[in-house]
Every structure is written in C-alpha cells, then in structure tokens.
GROMACS .gro file of C-alpha atoms in nm:
model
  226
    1UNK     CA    1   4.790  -7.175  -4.501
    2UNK     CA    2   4.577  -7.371  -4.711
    3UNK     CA    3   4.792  -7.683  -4.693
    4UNK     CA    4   4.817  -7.678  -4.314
    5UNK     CA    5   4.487  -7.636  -4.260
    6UNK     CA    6   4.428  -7.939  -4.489
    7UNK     CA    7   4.668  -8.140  -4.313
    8UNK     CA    8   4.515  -8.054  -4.003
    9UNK     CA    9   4.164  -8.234  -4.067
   10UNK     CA   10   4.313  -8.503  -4.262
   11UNK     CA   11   4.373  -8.869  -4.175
   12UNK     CA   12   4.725  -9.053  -4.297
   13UNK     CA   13   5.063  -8.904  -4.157
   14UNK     CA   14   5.187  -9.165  -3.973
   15UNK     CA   15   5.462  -9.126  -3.748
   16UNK     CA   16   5.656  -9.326  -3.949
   17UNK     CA   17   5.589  -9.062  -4.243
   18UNK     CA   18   5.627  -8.747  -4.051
   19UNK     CA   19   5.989  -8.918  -3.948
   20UNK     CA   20   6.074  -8.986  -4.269
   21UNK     CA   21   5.968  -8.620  -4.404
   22UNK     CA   22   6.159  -8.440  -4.154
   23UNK     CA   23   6.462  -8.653  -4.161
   24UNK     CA   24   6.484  -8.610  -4.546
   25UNK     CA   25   6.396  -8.233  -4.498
   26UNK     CA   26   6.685  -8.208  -4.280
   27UNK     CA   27   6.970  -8.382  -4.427
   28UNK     CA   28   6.881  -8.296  -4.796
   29UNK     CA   29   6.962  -7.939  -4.955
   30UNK     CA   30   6.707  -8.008  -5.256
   31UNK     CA   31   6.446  -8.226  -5.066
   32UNK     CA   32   6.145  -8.013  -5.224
   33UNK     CA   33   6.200  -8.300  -5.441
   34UNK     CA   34   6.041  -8.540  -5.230
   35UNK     CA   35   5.646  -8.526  -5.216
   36UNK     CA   36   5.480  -8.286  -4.948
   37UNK     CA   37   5.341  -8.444  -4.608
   38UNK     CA   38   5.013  -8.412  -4.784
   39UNK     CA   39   5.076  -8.541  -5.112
   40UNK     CA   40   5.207  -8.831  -4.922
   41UNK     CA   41   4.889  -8.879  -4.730
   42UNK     CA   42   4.683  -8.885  -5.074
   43UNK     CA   43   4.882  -9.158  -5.202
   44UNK     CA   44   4.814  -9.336  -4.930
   45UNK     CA   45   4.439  -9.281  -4.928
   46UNK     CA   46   4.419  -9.339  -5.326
   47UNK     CA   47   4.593  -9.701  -5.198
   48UNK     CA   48   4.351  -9.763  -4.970
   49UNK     CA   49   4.061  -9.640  -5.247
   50UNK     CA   50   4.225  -9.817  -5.524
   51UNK     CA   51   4.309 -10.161  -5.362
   52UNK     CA   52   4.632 -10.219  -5.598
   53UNK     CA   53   4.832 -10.535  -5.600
   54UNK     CA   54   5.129 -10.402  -5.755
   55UNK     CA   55   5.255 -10.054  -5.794
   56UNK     CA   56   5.543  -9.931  -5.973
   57UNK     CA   57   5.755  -9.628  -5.873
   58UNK     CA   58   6.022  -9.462  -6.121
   59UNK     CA   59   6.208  -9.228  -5.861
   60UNK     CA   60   6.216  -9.336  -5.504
   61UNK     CA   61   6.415  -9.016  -5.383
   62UNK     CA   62   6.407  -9.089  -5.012
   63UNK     CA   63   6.150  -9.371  -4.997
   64UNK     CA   64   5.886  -9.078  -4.866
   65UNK     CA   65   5.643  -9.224  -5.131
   66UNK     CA   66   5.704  -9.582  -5.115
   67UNK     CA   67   5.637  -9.558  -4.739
   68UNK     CA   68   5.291  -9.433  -4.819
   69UNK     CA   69   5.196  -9.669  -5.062
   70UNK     CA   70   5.306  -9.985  -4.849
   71UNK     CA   71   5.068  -9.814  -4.548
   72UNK     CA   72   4.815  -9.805  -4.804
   73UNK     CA   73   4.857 -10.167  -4.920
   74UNK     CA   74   4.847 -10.296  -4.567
   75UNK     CA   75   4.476 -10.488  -4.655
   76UNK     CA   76   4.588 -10.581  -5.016
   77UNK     CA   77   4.979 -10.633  -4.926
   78UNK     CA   78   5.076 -10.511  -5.260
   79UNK     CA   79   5.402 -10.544  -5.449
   80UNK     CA   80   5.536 -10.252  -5.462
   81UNK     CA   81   5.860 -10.213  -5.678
   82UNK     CA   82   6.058  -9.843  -5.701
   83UNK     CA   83   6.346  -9.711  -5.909
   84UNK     CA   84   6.630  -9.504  -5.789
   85UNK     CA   85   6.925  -9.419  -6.025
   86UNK     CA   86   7.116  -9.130  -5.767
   87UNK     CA   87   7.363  -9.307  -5.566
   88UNK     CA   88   7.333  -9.106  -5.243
   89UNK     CA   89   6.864  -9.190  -5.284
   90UNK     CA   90   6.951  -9.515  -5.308
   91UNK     CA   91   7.116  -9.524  -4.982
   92UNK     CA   92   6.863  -9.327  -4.809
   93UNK     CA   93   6.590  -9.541  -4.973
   94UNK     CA   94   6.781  -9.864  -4.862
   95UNK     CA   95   6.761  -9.708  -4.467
   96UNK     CA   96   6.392  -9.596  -4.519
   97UNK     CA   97   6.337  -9.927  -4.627
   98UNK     CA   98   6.506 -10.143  -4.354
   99UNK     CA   99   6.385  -9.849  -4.085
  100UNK     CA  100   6.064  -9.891  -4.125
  101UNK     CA  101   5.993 -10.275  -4.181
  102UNK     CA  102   5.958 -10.232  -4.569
  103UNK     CA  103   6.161 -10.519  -4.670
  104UNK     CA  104   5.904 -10.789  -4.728
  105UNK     CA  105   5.688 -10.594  -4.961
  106UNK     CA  106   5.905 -10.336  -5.132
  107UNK     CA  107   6.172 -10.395  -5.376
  108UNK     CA  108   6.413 -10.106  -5.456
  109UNK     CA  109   6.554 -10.138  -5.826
  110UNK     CA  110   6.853  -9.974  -5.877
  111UNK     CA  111   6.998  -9.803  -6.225
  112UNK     CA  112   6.818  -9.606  -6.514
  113UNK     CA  113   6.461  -9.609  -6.508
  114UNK     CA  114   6.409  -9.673  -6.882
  115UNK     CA  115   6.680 -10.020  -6.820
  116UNK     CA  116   6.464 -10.090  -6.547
  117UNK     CA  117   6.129 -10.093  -6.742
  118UNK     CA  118   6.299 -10.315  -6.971
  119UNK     CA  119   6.288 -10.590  -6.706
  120UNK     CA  120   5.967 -10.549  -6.582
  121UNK     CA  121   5.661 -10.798  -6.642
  122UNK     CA  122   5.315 -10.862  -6.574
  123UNK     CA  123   5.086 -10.538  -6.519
  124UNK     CA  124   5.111 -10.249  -6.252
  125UNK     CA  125   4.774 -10.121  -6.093
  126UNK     CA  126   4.923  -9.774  -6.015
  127UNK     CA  127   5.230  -9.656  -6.179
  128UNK     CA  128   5.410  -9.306  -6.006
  129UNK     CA  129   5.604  -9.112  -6.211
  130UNK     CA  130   5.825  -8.908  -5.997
  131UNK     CA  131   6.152  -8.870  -6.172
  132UNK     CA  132   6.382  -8.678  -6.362
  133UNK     CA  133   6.150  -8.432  -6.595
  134UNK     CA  134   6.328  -8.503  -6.901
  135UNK     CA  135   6.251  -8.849  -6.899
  136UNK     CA  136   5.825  -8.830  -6.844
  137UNK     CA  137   5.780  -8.870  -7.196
  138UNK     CA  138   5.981  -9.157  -7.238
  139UNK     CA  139   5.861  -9.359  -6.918
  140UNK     CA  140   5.466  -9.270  -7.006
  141UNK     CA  141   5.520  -9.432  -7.381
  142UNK     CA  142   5.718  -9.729  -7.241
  143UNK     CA  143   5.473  -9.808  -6.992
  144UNK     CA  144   5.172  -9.785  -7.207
  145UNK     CA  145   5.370  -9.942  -7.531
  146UNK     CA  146   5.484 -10.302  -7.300
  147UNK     CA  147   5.126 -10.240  -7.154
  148UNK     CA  148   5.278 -10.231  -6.783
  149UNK     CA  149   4.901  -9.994  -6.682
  150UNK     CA  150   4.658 -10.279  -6.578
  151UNK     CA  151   4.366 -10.269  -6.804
  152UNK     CA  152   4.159 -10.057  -6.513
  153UNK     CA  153   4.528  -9.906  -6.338
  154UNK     CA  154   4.596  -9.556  -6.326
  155UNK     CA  155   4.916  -9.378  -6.386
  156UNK     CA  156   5.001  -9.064  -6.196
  157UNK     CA  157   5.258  -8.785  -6.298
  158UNK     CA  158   5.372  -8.544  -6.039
  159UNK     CA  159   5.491  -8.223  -6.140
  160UNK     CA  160   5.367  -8.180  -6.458
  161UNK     CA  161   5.355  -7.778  -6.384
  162UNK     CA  162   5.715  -7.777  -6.309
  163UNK     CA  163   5.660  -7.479  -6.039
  164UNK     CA  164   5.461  -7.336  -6.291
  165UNK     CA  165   5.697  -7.311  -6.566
  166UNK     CA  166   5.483  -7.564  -6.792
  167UNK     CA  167   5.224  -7.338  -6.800
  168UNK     CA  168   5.452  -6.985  -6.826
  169UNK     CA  169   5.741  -6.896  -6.835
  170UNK     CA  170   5.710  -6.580  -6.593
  171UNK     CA  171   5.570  -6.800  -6.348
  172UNK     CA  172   5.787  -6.905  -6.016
  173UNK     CA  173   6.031  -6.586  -6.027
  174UNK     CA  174   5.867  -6.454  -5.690
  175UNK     CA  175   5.932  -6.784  -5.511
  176UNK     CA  176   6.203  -6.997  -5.716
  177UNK     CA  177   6.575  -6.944  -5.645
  178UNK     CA  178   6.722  -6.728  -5.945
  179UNK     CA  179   6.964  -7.008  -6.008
  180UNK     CA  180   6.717  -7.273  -6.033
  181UNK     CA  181   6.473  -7.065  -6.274
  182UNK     CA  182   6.713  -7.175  -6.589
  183UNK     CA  183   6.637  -7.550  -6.455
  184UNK     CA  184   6.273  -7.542  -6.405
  185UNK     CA  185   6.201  -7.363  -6.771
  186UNK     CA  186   6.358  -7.638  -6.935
  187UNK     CA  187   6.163  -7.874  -6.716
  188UNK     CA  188   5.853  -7.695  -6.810
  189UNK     CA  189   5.911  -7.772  -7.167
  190UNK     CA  190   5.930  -8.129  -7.092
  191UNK     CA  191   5.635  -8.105  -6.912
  192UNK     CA  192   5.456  -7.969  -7.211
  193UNK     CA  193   5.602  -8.230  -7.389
  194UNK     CA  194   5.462  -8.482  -7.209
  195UNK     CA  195   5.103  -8.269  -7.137
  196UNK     CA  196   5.026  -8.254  -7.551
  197UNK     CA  197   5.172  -8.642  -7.544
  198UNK     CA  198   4.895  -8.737  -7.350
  199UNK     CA  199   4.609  -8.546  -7.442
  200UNK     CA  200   4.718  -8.633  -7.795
  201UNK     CA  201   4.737  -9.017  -7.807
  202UNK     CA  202   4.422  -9.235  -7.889
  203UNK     CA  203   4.490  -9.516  -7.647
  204UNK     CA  204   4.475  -9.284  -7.315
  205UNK     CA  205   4.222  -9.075  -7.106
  206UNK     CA  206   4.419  -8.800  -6.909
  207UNK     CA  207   4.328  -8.588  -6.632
  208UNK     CA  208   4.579  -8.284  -6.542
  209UNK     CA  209   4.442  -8.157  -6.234
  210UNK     CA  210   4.592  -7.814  -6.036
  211UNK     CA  211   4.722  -8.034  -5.721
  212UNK     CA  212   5.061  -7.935  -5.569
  213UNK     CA  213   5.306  -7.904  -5.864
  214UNK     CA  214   5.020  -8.012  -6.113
  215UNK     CA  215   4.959  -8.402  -6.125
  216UNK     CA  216   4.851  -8.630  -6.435
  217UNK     CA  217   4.601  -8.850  -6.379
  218UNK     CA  218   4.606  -9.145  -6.709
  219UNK     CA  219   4.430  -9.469  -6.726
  220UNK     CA  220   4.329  -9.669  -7.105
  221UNK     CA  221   4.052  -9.550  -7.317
  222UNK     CA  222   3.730  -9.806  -7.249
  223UNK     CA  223   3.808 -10.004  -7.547
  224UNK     CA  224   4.152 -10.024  -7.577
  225UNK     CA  225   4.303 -10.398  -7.585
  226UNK     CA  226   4.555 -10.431  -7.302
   0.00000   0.00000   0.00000
C-alpha cells in the first residue's frame, strides 16, 4: 500500500521504465531481482541530485537500473558503465540497451565483476552494487582499495537486509518461498559480512538505511587521501 501510494505522487517512471519493468516482470521467473518501479525512480532522482559523470554498475540484470541512471544523466550525459556475468542478463541488457537509445552513453561489460574491476580506471561518482550477495564484500574493498569512489562519490548497496535475513534469521518465512529461505540465510550472512565491513573500516562513512531490501549508503571519511 505504502509503495503505491508513493509511486503515485512521485515524479520519474518513464514509459520507457514502466516498459522495461513489466517486460522483465513478465518474461523472468526470479525478476524480484531487478529493482522495484520505485527504487528505480530514486536512482534516477539521486542522478539528477548528484550530477555524476560516471557511474559504475556491478549487476545489470535487465538494464532496469542502467535505464534510470542514463534518464538521470540526461543534463550531465554521464558515462555510465555496468557489469553482467549471466548469459541470458546480458542478452536482455544488450535489447534494453539498443531499445531504448542507450548505446551512446552506456557500456555493458561482460564477465566476472571482480575481472571487470580489474580493468577499470579513473574514478566513479556513484558506484551500484547490485550483484550476487556473496561477492559485496569483495567489490566494496576493491573499489575503495584501487580508489574507483570519487573523493566526494557515493557508493550504494542494495539489499543489504537480504529479505530480512541479515538482520534475523526468522525473518521472511511468512512471505519467502520455503525453497528460497535456505538461499536468502546464507545471503544474510554475507550481508552481515559486508554490514560490520563497513561500519568497521577507518577510511569509510556508512549509512544503512531501512529502504526496500535495506540499502548502504558509503562515501570517504573527510580526510581520507583519494
């Protein structure tokens, strides 16, 4: 109720975003993957906020995301360069791409996130995290240790809740698929991981606010050399 209503009074959706959404709703069994109609609109306004140049994406999915960032980076025309590793995302990133006119701002890297990061220079304004849960850890601490953040960028981490499961391990079982439970506990361990990870190391401010499946908000102590 609460997200509809939200939805409702706020500005972003394009029709080129609600297409994309129900398309990928549609044709994909596990598509609670992809971000939420609203969490796609608040990337889109923190774009528009945030004025980035370049923002990096590790998991496109269906290219629901990248499609909000590149309406957000209309003014600034960022670079905006996402990672796929799933065969059958890539493809469906590679249509949402071409659909929708992406091509001349958006780059879709294909192959393991970490070997992708590996070939990456400069610095990223906004970094999305948006991946497989096992690997947050790693792609936080090679982002911040090759100093990929911008000295004033911010990285976000979706799902750091893991449906809950982060936080307890009785949480979910009203509303999670019994088979899927087994997944999303050991995804919640990552997630704690990766929570005490971050609160934990000297060179980062983080911000773990209760928004959709819980999102990390992490930019560089004032201070810190980048």
């Amino acid at each position: 109720m609460a997200t509809e209503y939200s939805l409702r009074y706020s500005d972003g959706v394009s029709n080129n975003m609600k297409d994309l959404w129900d398309y990928t709703a549609k044709e994909f069994l596990d598509s609670d993957k992809m971000s939420s109609e609203l969490q796609g609109t608040t990337n889109k306004f923190l774009a528009q906020l945030l004025k980035p140049k370049r923002i990096f994406e590790i998991g496109s999915y269906s290219g629901f995301s990248a499609l909000a960032w590149y309406e957000g980076t209309i003014d600034t025309q960022a670079e905006i360069i996402t990672s796929e590793i799933e065969p059958r995302m890539i493809e469906t990133t590679k249509r949402a791409i071409s659909k929708y006119g992406m091509q001349d701002r958006v780059t879709l890297l294909e192959g393991a996130a970490q070997d992708t990061m590996k070939t990456l220079s400069g610095t990223f304004d906004i970094i999305f995290v948006d991946a497989d849960k096992e690997g947050y850890e790693g792609y936080v601490k090679t982002a911040l240790d090759r100093k990929l953040l911008a000295k004033d960028g911010v990285m976000l981490c979706d799902n750091v809740f893991s449906r809950g499961l982060a936080i307890s391990q009785q949480a979910g079982k009203d509303y999670l698929r019994k088979d899927m439970i087994p997944y999303w506990i050991e995804c919640g361990k990552k997630m704690q991981h990766l929570n005490e990870f971050c609160k934990n190391d000297s060179r980062i401010d983080n911000l773990v606010l209760p928004l959709y499946d819980g999102i990390s908000l992490i930019k560089w102590k004032t201070g810190v050399e980048v």
